[in-house]
Amino acid sequence: MSKQLVVETVDLTKAYDGVTVVDKLNLRVEEGEIFGFLGPNGAGKTTTILMLLGLTEPTSGVVRVCGYDSTREPLKVKRITGYIPETVGFYEDLTAEQNLAYTARLNDLAEWLIPDRVGESLDTVGLSTAADQKVGEFSRGMKQRLAIADMLVKMPQIAILDEPTIAIDPEGVNQILDLIKKIAREHNMTIIMSSHQLNQVQRICRRVGIIGKGRMLAEGMVEQLMKDALGGGRFKVEIQLAEVTADIVDRIKQINGVVEVERSGDLLLVGCTQDLRPQIAKAIIAGDGSLIGMKIKSYALEDIYMKYFHEV
Amino acid sequence: MRGLMTVFGKELADDFTSWRFLILFAMVAVAGVFTLYIDSQNILAQAAESNQFIFLKLFTTADETLPGLLQFLNMMAVFFVPIVGIALGFDAINEERNSGTMSRLLSQPIYRDAVINGKFLAGVVTIAIMVTSIVLLVAGVGLRMIGVPPNSEEVIRLMLFLVVTIFYGAFWLGLSILFSIFFRRVATSALASIAVWIFLFFFMPMLAGIVANFMVPLEEAGTEVYLSNLGIQSAVLQVSPVRLYQEAISVILVPGARTLGQTIQILGVGGYRLIPNPLSLDQSLLLVWPHMVSLIALTAVCFAVSYIKFMKEEIRA
Ligand SMILES: Nc1ncnc2c1ncn2[C@@H]1O[C@H](COP(=O)(O)OP(=O)(O)OP(=O)(O)O)[C@@H](O)[C@H]1O
Ligand SMILES: [Mg+2]
């Protein structure tokens, strides 16, 4: 049985003064999935998200969220959708609790329910101790977590997060991503997360859409995209040599499982289907080369994305 | 409706706990009491001359040579009410945009007009409470000073004065909210409101004079020419909320509104001759009714423009 579509756009287009920034975008997100919305700066991620929420009007095309047309019935969409904007802001003179209580009231939550709901939300993101602190005193990371709590207050079915990890330190990023994952699982929430930090998206999203210059370049399961993009070359070994000779390159190319060898200066980049470091090291020594260093990395979305992006 | 009341409640709480409110309140209160002190000296001297409206003079009399343009009244008109209105509204929308709260606010299930209306209503209530308490303060202190209680008509006139003043403040609030929608920067929107304020106070009368002289040159002397010139000046000034307010409160607070000969003529209520006897309450009401309607209409224009701009606007932050 196919799952219900939560977000669906049909030929969604947005032009500013004749310049098309979102171009016939067809996006489909199913219930309960964490969808990564990827693209470089200026690709049109934020613009698309604004159209999903009815915060800006499409030039043409249709947006439906849970069956409601975001342009015609924005209030119904907003009732079931939580949104964390790119640059989230709070009333700095109010405490965390007061800020969230305001959101709760705007969502018609009964007054007697508010303290509990706010408390739970703050608890989930680990900010209960800062509940009575003014938001003006919060750090960037705390504000971002507060934004998640703010979204939880209304118990949305769908959460749309626009670059939730922007300007957060690496440890903070992991915390936030884990938090998002946990929330999605516990509340069976559908999540759309935009980012240009590809390794982060890879961490929590099973399915991604890659957008460039307003067009959907690729969409699908991460694994599938990788295969399509890389023809099986899942790993990349970066080798630093004292001197790169044609002989060594030939020897490496002959190793079973090596897909490609790329040369840049005294660096060799070797794409392969599995971890072939021992074989490569042997080949270098056999070719009389002097190995300075060798690094392996598994192909990340970044590389897929780079590939697609170069095609635009 | 819930959305409107929620925004209203939050904004009202903000207004009342802000430094801004305290400063404005202190400023207006000090000005009021200070003027009152100077006034009371004059009134006590005048009281001997027996006048029907002794108590009202607290709010008007400053100097015998200036019977119509009286000090406290003019301070209210010229300075404080517009400042209070502007101060409460100049950053209403753009500050929320700049601090990134607007997109969070508008992603909640509320209509956009609830945001404007809630902020406007909260501002009006703040102005109402501020103006009322200051008038009460001045009245109370004045009562102690001159020891003559107000008669019932005077009380009604004071209440009318309050109502007109609140509407006047509402206009400035509406205008400054309009600018806060149009200009992204808070400093710009504040400046724009103040520019309008200065224009209406200082340049509008000059402009009216120029327009009148252009249409009816005063070269050939004669009462007819002079009067139609004045008539045009007056008509031009009628579009200024400042003038509307000044005239309205003069009629309300100075029942013997002698300086209003011109207005009364234009409005077709009386002759252009000076009025020897004080106007009755319903005559006064009749006279200020169009002023009130015009003030409300001007505020409505600000709102209409605000809606048009704000309703469909893209909210990026
Ligand atoms: N109001 C506007 N008027 C004209 N062009 C705009 C407007 N807003 C955005 N754009 C353009 O639309 C394009 C897409 O912008 P958008 O903010 O959607 O990108 P993004 O994918 O969110 O990028 P980022 O990763 O930097 O947030 C950009 O080229 C931008 O210049
Ligand atoms: Mg963006």
XYZ file of C-alpha atoms and ligand atoms in Angstrom:
661
model
C 0.000 0.000 0.000
C 1.344 3.351 -0.959
C 1.587 5.924 1.764
C -0.385 9.107 1.653
C 1.182 12.115 -0.006
C 1.685 14.881 2.488
C 3.282 17.464 0.264
C 2.743 17.640 -3.435
C 3.666 20.342 -5.881
C 2.695 20.322 -9.525
C 4.767 22.402 -11.917
C 5.380 24.907 -9.171
C 6.914 28.066 -10.594
C 7.960 31.331 -9.041
C 9.379 34.274 -10.946
C 10.551 37.584 -9.559
C 10.298 40.345 -12.141
C 10.517 37.842 -14.946
C 13.457 35.941 -13.439
C 12.421 32.377 -12.750
C 13.827 31.139 -9.445
C 11.670 28.044 -9.054
C 11.019 26.318 -12.317
C 8.246 23.725 -12.761
C 9.121 21.941 -9.579
C 7.398 18.657 -8.827
C 7.921 17.649 -5.266
C 6.295 14.717 -3.524
C 6.770 13.892 0.095
C 5.096 10.946 1.741
C 3.745 10.629 5.212
C 6.271 9.959 7.926
C 9.391 10.454 5.872
C 12.314 12.759 6.465
C 12.924 14.466 3.195
C 16.132 16.333 2.499
C 15.822 19.319 0.253
C 19.259 20.045 -1.107
C 20.721 22.774 -3.178
C 23.418 25.410 -3.270
C 22.854 29.034 -2.232
C 20.216 30.692 -4.341
C 18.850 27.422 -5.700
C 15.320 28.294 -4.654
C 14.920 26.204 -1.501
C 13.600 28.978 0.686
C 11.327 30.256 -2.064
C 9.811 26.793 -2.464
C 9.306 26.471 1.273
C 7.602 29.853 1.442
C 5.196 28.706 -1.248
C 4.490 25.486 0.649
C 3.409 27.609 3.611
C 1.503 30.198 1.650
C 3.932 32.909 2.757
C 4.432 33.865 -0.865
C 2.298 33.220 -3.912
C 3.420 30.974 -6.742
C 3.529 32.494 -10.203
C 1.979 29.305 -11.520
C 1.515 25.715 -10.493
C -0.139 24.084 -7.529
C 1.002 23.394 -3.981
C -0.901 20.987 -1.802
C -0.130 20.169 1.786
C -2.231 17.335 3.204
C -4.675 17.995 0.406
C -5.083 21.692 1.178
C -4.085 24.247 -1.418
C -1.468 26.445 0.261
C -2.407 29.455 -1.828
C -6.130 29.290 -1.261
C -6.328 27.852 2.232
C -3.118 28.931 3.920
C -4.658 28.872 7.382
C -5.540 25.192 7.166
C -2.008 24.446 6.048
C -0.526 26.541 8.832
C -2.624 24.751 11.422
C -0.935 21.430 10.681
C 2.505 22.642 9.659
C 5.384 23.664 11.844
C 7.962 25.927 10.286
C 11.432 26.947 11.314
C 12.580 29.814 9.124
C 16.126 30.286 7.936
C 16.736 33.130 10.356
C 14.558 32.327 13.284
C 13.795 35.084 15.758
C 12.100 35.394 19.113
C 10.893 38.263 21.232
C 14.095 38.921 23.084
C 12.465 40.667 26.030
C 10.253 37.707 26.739
C 11.311 34.470 28.367
C 11.490 31.211 26.455
C 8.296 30.126 28.140
C 6.446 33.323 27.253
C 7.539 33.082 23.648
C 6.231 29.546 23.339
C 3.021 30.378 25.190
C 2.351 33.080 22.618
C 2.711 30.550 19.829
C 0.392 28.194 21.672
C -2.252 30.903 22.009
C -1.977 31.808 18.351
C -2.766 28.165 17.663
C -5.945 28.333 19.728
C -4.620 26.032 22.392
C -6.805 26.062 25.505
C -5.289 28.222 28.218
C -5.135 25.392 30.788
C -3.211 23.189 28.361
C -0.525 25.736 27.650
C 1.832 25.369 30.650
C 2.081 21.605 30.224
C 2.526 21.725 26.499
C 5.181 24.421 26.724
C 6.959 22.548 29.495
C 7.007 19.312 27.509
C 8.325 21.041 24.421
C 11.124 22.718 26.331
C 11.894 19.410 27.967
C 12.189 17.606 24.655
C 14.827 20.024 23.398
C 16.614 20.139 26.744
C 15.854 23.732 27.610
C 13.705 23.274 30.723
C 16.307 24.921 32.884
C 16.275 28.022 30.709
C 12.483 28.331 30.600
C 12.432 31.527 32.645
C 15.404 33.086 30.949
C 14.944 35.900 28.482
C 15.578 34.778 24.932
C 17.861 37.769 24.445
C 20.360 35.940 26.651
C 20.235 32.732 24.587
C 23.102 31.496 22.464
C 22.598 30.739 18.791
C 22.367 27.028 19.446
C 19.860 27.493 22.249
C 17.701 29.635 19.985
C 17.750 26.968 17.338
C 16.641 24.375 19.851
C 14.000 26.783 21.092
C 12.781 27.049 17.508
C 12.270 23.296 17.513
C 10.383 23.542 20.784
C 8.308 26.357 19.321
C 7.369 24.089 16.470
C 6.502 21.235 18.835
C 4.104 23.398 20.825
C 1.543 23.176 18.064
C 2.060 19.436 17.518
C 2.222 19.678 13.740
C 1.821 16.780 11.352
C 4.480 18.220 9.105
C 7.594 20.136 10.003
C 9.393 22.290 7.480
C 12.866 23.240 8.563
C 14.824 25.724 6.502
C 18.507 25.109 7.143
C 18.068 24.226 10.813
C 21.772 23.686 11.336
C 23.051 26.920 9.883
C 25.669 28.652 12.047
C 25.775 25.828 14.581
C 28.998 24.193 15.730
C 29.641 20.576 14.674
C 28.630 19.063 17.981
C 25.513 21.192 18.091
C 24.660 20.120 14.576
C 24.710 16.476 15.563
C 22.559 17.166 18.595
C 20.007 19.001 16.528
C 19.923 16.378 13.814
C 19.470 13.621 16.381
C 16.732 15.637 17.989
C 14.907 16.055 14.696
C 15.219 12.363 14.015
C 13.906 11.471 17.446
C 10.951 13.816 17.151
C 10.062 12.494 13.736
C 10.039 8.965 15.063
C 8.163 9.648 18.284
C 5.466 11.829 16.799
C 5.335 10.175 13.400
C 5.957 13.582 11.924
C 6.755 14.199 8.291
C 9.826 16.364 7.997
C 11.170 18.429 5.158
C 14.589 19.799 5.835
C 16.479 22.061 3.509
C 20.222 22.337 3.605
C 23.330 22.779 1.594
C 25.299 20.833 4.177
C 25.034 17.546 2.416
C 26.684 15.263 4.892
C 24.155 16.448 7.446
C 21.189 15.647 5.283
C 22.651 12.252 4.623
C 22.707 11.612 8.340
C 18.981 11.721 8.843
C 17.233 11.733 5.475
C 16.405 8.613 3.562
C 15.126 10.434 0.548
C 16.444 13.646 -0.910
C 15.649 16.067 -3.663
C 18.439 18.032 -5.231
C 17.509 21.398 -6.605
C 19.694 23.670 -8.703
C 18.675 26.963 -10.262
C 15.084 26.259 -9.408
C 14.886 22.874 -11.068
C 14.762 19.437 -9.524
C 17.934 17.726 -10.657
C 17.499 14.439 -8.910
C 15.152 12.915 -6.445
C 15.132 9.602 -4.713
C 16.633 7.361 -2.083
C 20.141 8.303 -1.104
C 21.497 4.850 -1.986
C 19.875 4.854 -5.382
C 21.139 8.329 -6.218
C 24.631 7.289 -5.311
C 24.530 4.303 -7.581
C 23.088 6.330 -10.426
C 25.598 9.071 -10.016
C 28.724 7.081 -9.350
C 28.252 3.823 -11.168
C 29.137 1.907 -8.039
C 32.258 3.849 -7.073
C 31.263 4.239 -3.469
C 34.679 5.058 -2.015
C 37.277 7.596 -2.804
C 40.896 7.181 -1.777
C 43.056 10.239 -1.697
C 46.747 9.485 -2.035
C 49.632 11.833 -1.543
C 52.857 10.822 -3.238
C 56.321 12.367 -3.375
C 56.126 12.051 -7.107
C 53.351 10.817 -9.344
C 54.476 8.648 -12.227
C 52.477 7.182 -15.095
C 53.620 3.728 -14.030
C 52.020 4.037 -10.603
C 48.784 5.328 -12.113
C 48.685 2.356 -14.459
C 49.306 -0.087 -11.654
C 46.492 1.368 -9.579
C 44.113 1.311 -12.524
C 44.717 -2.397 -12.890
C 43.545 -3.203 -9.369
C 40.248 -5.025 -9.414
C 37.488 -2.690 -8.192
C 39.062 0.607 -9.125
C 36.611 2.665 -11.143
C 38.597 5.755 -11.934
C 41.872 7.474 -11.177
C 42.119 11.220 -11.206
C 45.291 13.249 -10.952
C 45.550 16.666 -9.387
C 49.075 17.890 -8.711
C 50.857 15.407 -6.504
C 47.524 14.005 -5.371
C 45.827 10.968 -6.793
C 42.121 10.505 -6.360
C 41.023 6.932 -6.766
C 37.381 5.948 -7.002
C 36.619 2.367 -6.049
C 33.760 0.092 -5.111
C 35.240 -0.950 -1.777
C 38.056 -0.103 0.592
C 41.120 -0.958 -1.508
C 43.770 0.821 0.529
C 46.009 -2.221 1.132
C 45.997 -3.145 -2.557
C 46.696 0.447 -3.564
C 49.561 0.721 -1.109
C 51.053 -2.475 -2.482
C 50.741 -1.195 -6.049
C 52.518 2.041 -5.150
C 55.378 0.238 -3.495
C 55.592 -2.141 -6.450
C 55.799 0.896 -8.714
C 58.645 2.278 -6.626
C 56.691 5.267 -5.415
C 57.055 6.868 -1.993
C 53.774 7.125 -0.203
C 53.321 10.170 2.028
C 49.731 9.758 3.041
C 46.505 8.064 2.177
C 42.963 8.938 3.151
C 39.729 7.231 2.408
C 36.294 8.677 2.406
C 33.023 7.168 1.552
C 31.261 9.035 -1.204
C 28.945 11.543 0.298
C 25.905 13.188 -1.078
C 28.204 16.066 -1.735
C 29.737 14.235 -4.601
C 26.427 13.223 -6.034
C 25.300 16.718 -5.706
C 28.466 18.081 -7.302
C 27.929 15.783 -10.206
C 24.358 16.875 -10.723
C 25.145 20.464 -10.137
C 27.805 20.488 -12.821
C 25.214 19.275 -15.277
C 23.062 22.378 -14.934
C -10.900 36.605 16.128
C -8.838 34.554 18.567
C -5.751 35.528 16.643
C -6.621 39.195 16.896
C -7.212 39.009 20.641
C -3.984 37.073 21.170
C -1.921 39.607 19.260
C -3.766 42.417 21.029
C -3.083 40.951 24.462
C 0.588 40.431 23.786
C 1.108 43.867 22.286
C -0.754 45.567 25.102
C 1.412 43.818 27.663
C 4.479 44.836 25.651
C 3.378 48.461 25.475
C 2.728 48.714 29.167
C 5.916 47.090 30.297
C 8.108 49.043 27.917
C 10.417 51.875 28.798
C 8.915 53.685 25.893
C 5.580 53.914 27.660
C 7.100 55.130 30.915
C 9.099 57.820 29.182
C 6.133 59.051 27.155
C 3.903 59.022 30.180
C 6.377 60.949 32.286
C 6.943 63.438 29.482
C 3.281 64.191 28.924
C 2.440 64.215 32.617
C 5.221 66.641 33.446
C 4.203 68.908 30.583
C 0.602 68.806 31.709
C 1.275 69.582 35.320
C 3.773 72.280 34.442
C 1.343 74.034 32.127
C -1.342 73.657 34.712
C 0.726 75.449 37.259
C 1.180 78.458 35.008
C -2.482 78.374 34.011
C -3.813 78.264 37.495
C -2.221 81.595 38.265
C -4.174 83.200 35.437
C -7.413 81.417 36.123
C -7.547 82.500 39.713
C -7.088 86.052 38.548
C -9.845 85.611 35.960
C -12.247 83.790 38.172
C -13.262 87.087 39.667
C -14.559 88.173 36.254
C -17.152 85.408 36.539
C -17.236 83.000 33.674
C -19.482 80.050 33.020
C -16.677 77.665 32.262
C -14.110 78.185 34.926
C -12.991 74.593 35.198
C -12.470 74.121 31.484
C -10.096 77.010 31.567
C -7.673 74.730 33.334
C -7.155 73.019 30.029
C -7.117 76.074 27.881
C -6.215 79.344 29.464
C -2.638 80.345 29.269
C -2.620 83.955 28.450
C -5.444 86.388 28.122
C -4.123 87.714 24.860
C -4.401 84.305 23.242
C -7.914 83.207 24.006
C -8.255 80.598 21.278
C -4.814 79.184 20.879
C -4.292 78.018 24.316
C -1.305 76.463 25.695
C -2.034 73.060 27.082
C -4.450 72.302 24.312
C -1.912 73.221 21.752
C 0.780 71.248 23.467
C -1.519 68.269 23.264
C -2.113 68.895 19.589
C 1.278 70.017 18.471
C 3.518 67.791 20.455
C 2.476 64.989 22.576
C -0.345 63.076 21.039
C 1.435 62.649 17.671
C 4.636 61.705 19.466
C 2.852 59.102 21.519
C 1.121 57.720 18.426
C 4.323 57.616 16.419
C 6.369 56.174 19.265
C 3.927 53.314 19.696
C 3.754 52.415 16.021
C 6.873 53.306 14.086
C 8.506 49.891 14.503
C 5.365 47.767 14.718
C 5.938 45.680 11.613
C 9.507 46.242 10.464
C 11.014 45.423 13.844
C 9.321 42.026 13.763
C 10.624 41.486 10.280
C 14.146 42.457 11.217
C 14.253 40.287 14.298
C 12.837 37.312 12.398
C 9.691 36.964 14.465
C 7.367 37.928 11.630
C 7.761 34.729 9.654
C 7.249 32.695 12.806
C 4.168 34.752 13.623
C 2.675 34.484 10.142
C 3.309 30.765 9.923
C 0.780 30.357 12.711
C -2.879 29.929 11.746
C -3.920 33.577 11.956
C -4.993 36.064 9.321
C -2.489 38.735 8.496
C -4.869 41.556 9.279
C -5.075 40.212 12.826
C -1.451 41.279 13.237
C -2.032 44.858 12.081
C -5.361 45.190 13.865
C -4.098 43.676 17.092
C -1.134 46.004 17.191
C -3.285 48.998 16.303
C -5.908 48.230 18.932
C -3.277 47.702 21.602
C -1.749 51.061 20.677
C -5.104 52.830 20.794
C -5.888 51.381 24.198
C -2.457 52.454 25.415
C -3.017 55.973 24.108
C -6.491 56.063 25.645
C -5.241 55.009 29.048
C -2.317 57.400 28.899
C -4.345 60.418 27.801
C -7.180 59.708 30.210
C -4.981 59.288 33.207
C -3.059 62.441 32.409
C -6.211 64.500 31.958
C -7.499 63.096 35.240
C -4.210 63.935 36.848
C -4.295 67.495 35.574
C -7.951 67.835 36.528
C -7.306 66.509 39.998
C -4.386 68.764 40.677
C -6.304 71.651 39.158
C -9.304 71.004 41.329
C -7.170 71.322 44.408
C -5.573 74.459 43.107
C -8.636 76.477 42.149
C -11.193 74.764 44.312
C -14.005 75.122 41.753
C -15.542 71.779 40.777
C -16.521 71.229 37.138
C -20.201 71.422 36.244
C -21.846 68.586 34.366
C -21.475 70.175 30.949
C -17.810 70.686 31.582
C -17.443 67.021 32.449
C -19.118 66.015 29.201
C -16.924 68.390 27.238
C -13.832 66.930 28.879
C -14.944 63.457 27.887
C -15.500 64.619 24.330
C -12.061 66.127 24.379
C -10.671 62.761 25.425
C -12.497 60.938 22.658
C -11.306 63.343 19.978
C -7.774 63.187 21.337
C -7.797 59.383 21.250
C -8.959 59.425 17.645
C -6.268 61.924 16.841
C -3.651 59.686 18.450
C -5.108 56.732 16.554
C -4.483 58.553 13.297
C -0.796 59.010 14.095
C -0.551 55.419 15.219
C -2.138 54.248 11.967
C 0.221 56.414 9.965
C 3.322 55.182 11.741
C 2.223 51.548 11.380
C 1.778 52.224 7.670
C 5.351 53.473 7.444
C 6.609 50.524 9.441
C 5.127 48.308 6.735
C 6.642 50.284 3.902
C 10.138 50.809 5.240
C 12.393 47.964 6.231
C 14.532 50.025 8.530
C 13.145 51.211 11.810
C 15.051 54.492 11.645
C 13.587 55.244 8.223
C 10.023 54.605 9.252
C 10.433 56.759 12.363
C 11.893 59.529 10.259
C 9.090 59.291 7.719
C 6.461 59.693 10.431
C 8.291 62.645 11.898
C 8.636 64.208 8.456
C 4.868 64.049 7.984
C 4.432 65.518 11.434
C 6.725 68.440 10.662
C 5.126 68.978 7.286
C 1.627 69.130 8.699
C 2.618 71.480 11.480
C 4.957 73.896 9.819
C 4.572 73.702 6.089
C 0.900 72.958 5.657
C -0.235 76.423 6.824
C 2.313 78.038 4.494
C 1.187 75.822 1.659
C -2.427 76.749 2.318
C -1.477 80.432 2.150
C 0.349 79.973 -1.121
C -2.522 78.055 -2.703
C -5.027 80.663 -1.541
C -2.941 83.576 -2.802
C -2.559 81.855 -6.110
C -6.262 81.305 -6.554
C -7.495 84.596 -5.077
C -4.719 87.177 -5.151
C -5.040 89.727 -2.398
C -4.042 92.671 -4.604
C -7.474 94.247 -4.855
C -8.349 94.941 -1.311
C -11.846 94.270 -0.105
C -13.630 92.190 2.445
C -15.000 89.775 -0.152
C -11.591 89.005 -1.604
C -10.026 88.687 1.788
C -12.709 86.337 3.012
C -12.605 84.037 0.009
C -8.831 83.918 0.328
C -9.179 82.877 3.927
C -11.854 80.413 2.924
C -9.516 78.652 0.533
C -6.765 78.550 3.119
C -9.156 76.974 5.530
C -10.381 74.460 2.986
C -6.828 73.382 2.166
C -6.058 72.996 5.834
C -9.108 70.811 6.345
C -7.205 67.845 4.949
C -4.659 68.152 7.748
C -5.481 66.019 10.779
C -3.636 68.542 12.916
C -5.945 71.312 11.872
C -8.982 69.084 12.251
C -7.963 68.263 15.766
C -7.096 71.800 16.711
C -10.444 73.058 15.533
C -12.348 70.245 17.150
C -10.839 70.706 20.567
C -11.184 74.468 20.345
C -14.898 74.051 19.807
C -15.147 71.521 22.586
C -12.989 73.154 25.196
C -13.526 76.821 24.457
C -17.289 77.204 24.189
C -16.855 80.878 23.345
C -14.746 79.834 20.397
C -14.187 83.265 19.028
C -11.223 82.463 16.868
C -13.272 79.903 15.011
C -15.229 82.507 13.065
C -13.671 81.187 9.875
C -14.442 77.573 10.463
C -17.967 78.226 11.417
C -18.473 80.170 8.257
C -17.039 77.431 6.104
C -19.118 74.817 7.793
C -22.169 76.942 7.208
C -23.272 76.809 10.802
C -23.088 80.434 11.714
C -22.107 83.741 10.229
C -18.548 84.841 9.947
C -19.151 87.314 12.691
C -17.645 86.593 16.032
C -19.923 84.668 18.293
C -20.818 86.677 21.327
C -22.229 83.837 23.403
C -20.803 80.415 24.157
C -21.990 77.602 21.918
C -24.336 75.112 23.463
C -23.216 71.522 23.813
C -25.211 70.196 20.881
C -24.100 73.062 18.699
C -20.532 72.188 19.560
C -21.201 68.558 18.736
C -22.709 69.479 15.417
C -19.665 71.534 14.689
C -17.068 68.874 15.511
C -18.912 65.959 13.963
C -17.414 66.467 10.472
C -13.996 66.826 12.038
C -14.342 63.482 13.732
C -15.521 61.826 10.552
C -12.579 63.288 8.645
C -10.089 62.104 11.261
C -11.539 58.607 11.153
C -11.513 58.666 7.346
C -7.837 59.647 7.304
C -7.033 56.792 9.674
C -9.043 54.447 7.477
C -6.967 55.512 4.478
C -3.766 54.581 6.344
C -5.305 51.212 7.105
C -6.471 50.552 3.588
C -2.989 51.234 2.232
C -1.434 49.091 4.987
C -3.682 46.163 4.129
C -3.016 46.401 0.435
C 0.714 46.393 1.009
C 0.868 43.803 3.757
C -1.723 41.192 2.836
C -0.021 39.551 -0.117
C 3.518 40.447 0.753
C 6.232 37.838 0.830
C 7.585 37.223 4.301
C 11.134 36.006 4.102
C 12.217 36.608 7.664
N 12.194 39.102 -3.361
C 13.013 38.677 -4.349
N 13.126 39.361 -5.505
C 13.917 38.922 -6.485
N 14.667 37.820 -6.405
C 14.615 37.094 -5.287
C 13.787 37.486 -4.207
N 13.929 36.581 -3.223
C 14.808 35.674 -3.688
N 15.222 35.967 -4.910
C 16.152 35.172 -5.719
O 15.650 33.871 -5.807
C 16.704 32.942 -5.847
C 16.417 31.810 -4.899
O 16.460 32.270 -3.565
P 16.222 31.332 -2.316
O 16.278 32.181 -1.102
O 15.021 30.528 -2.535
O 17.499 30.394 -2.359
P 17.937 29.287 -1.309
O 17.998 28.027 -2.061
O 17.095 29.318 -0.118
O 19.407 29.742 -0.985
P 20.199 29.756 0.418
O 20.857 28.443 0.550
O 21.187 30.828 0.208
O 19.218 30.041 1.475
C 17.971 33.708 -5.523
O 18.714 33.811 -6.717
C 17.503 35.058 -5.087
O 18.362 36.047 -5.560
Mg 17.382 29.695 1.809
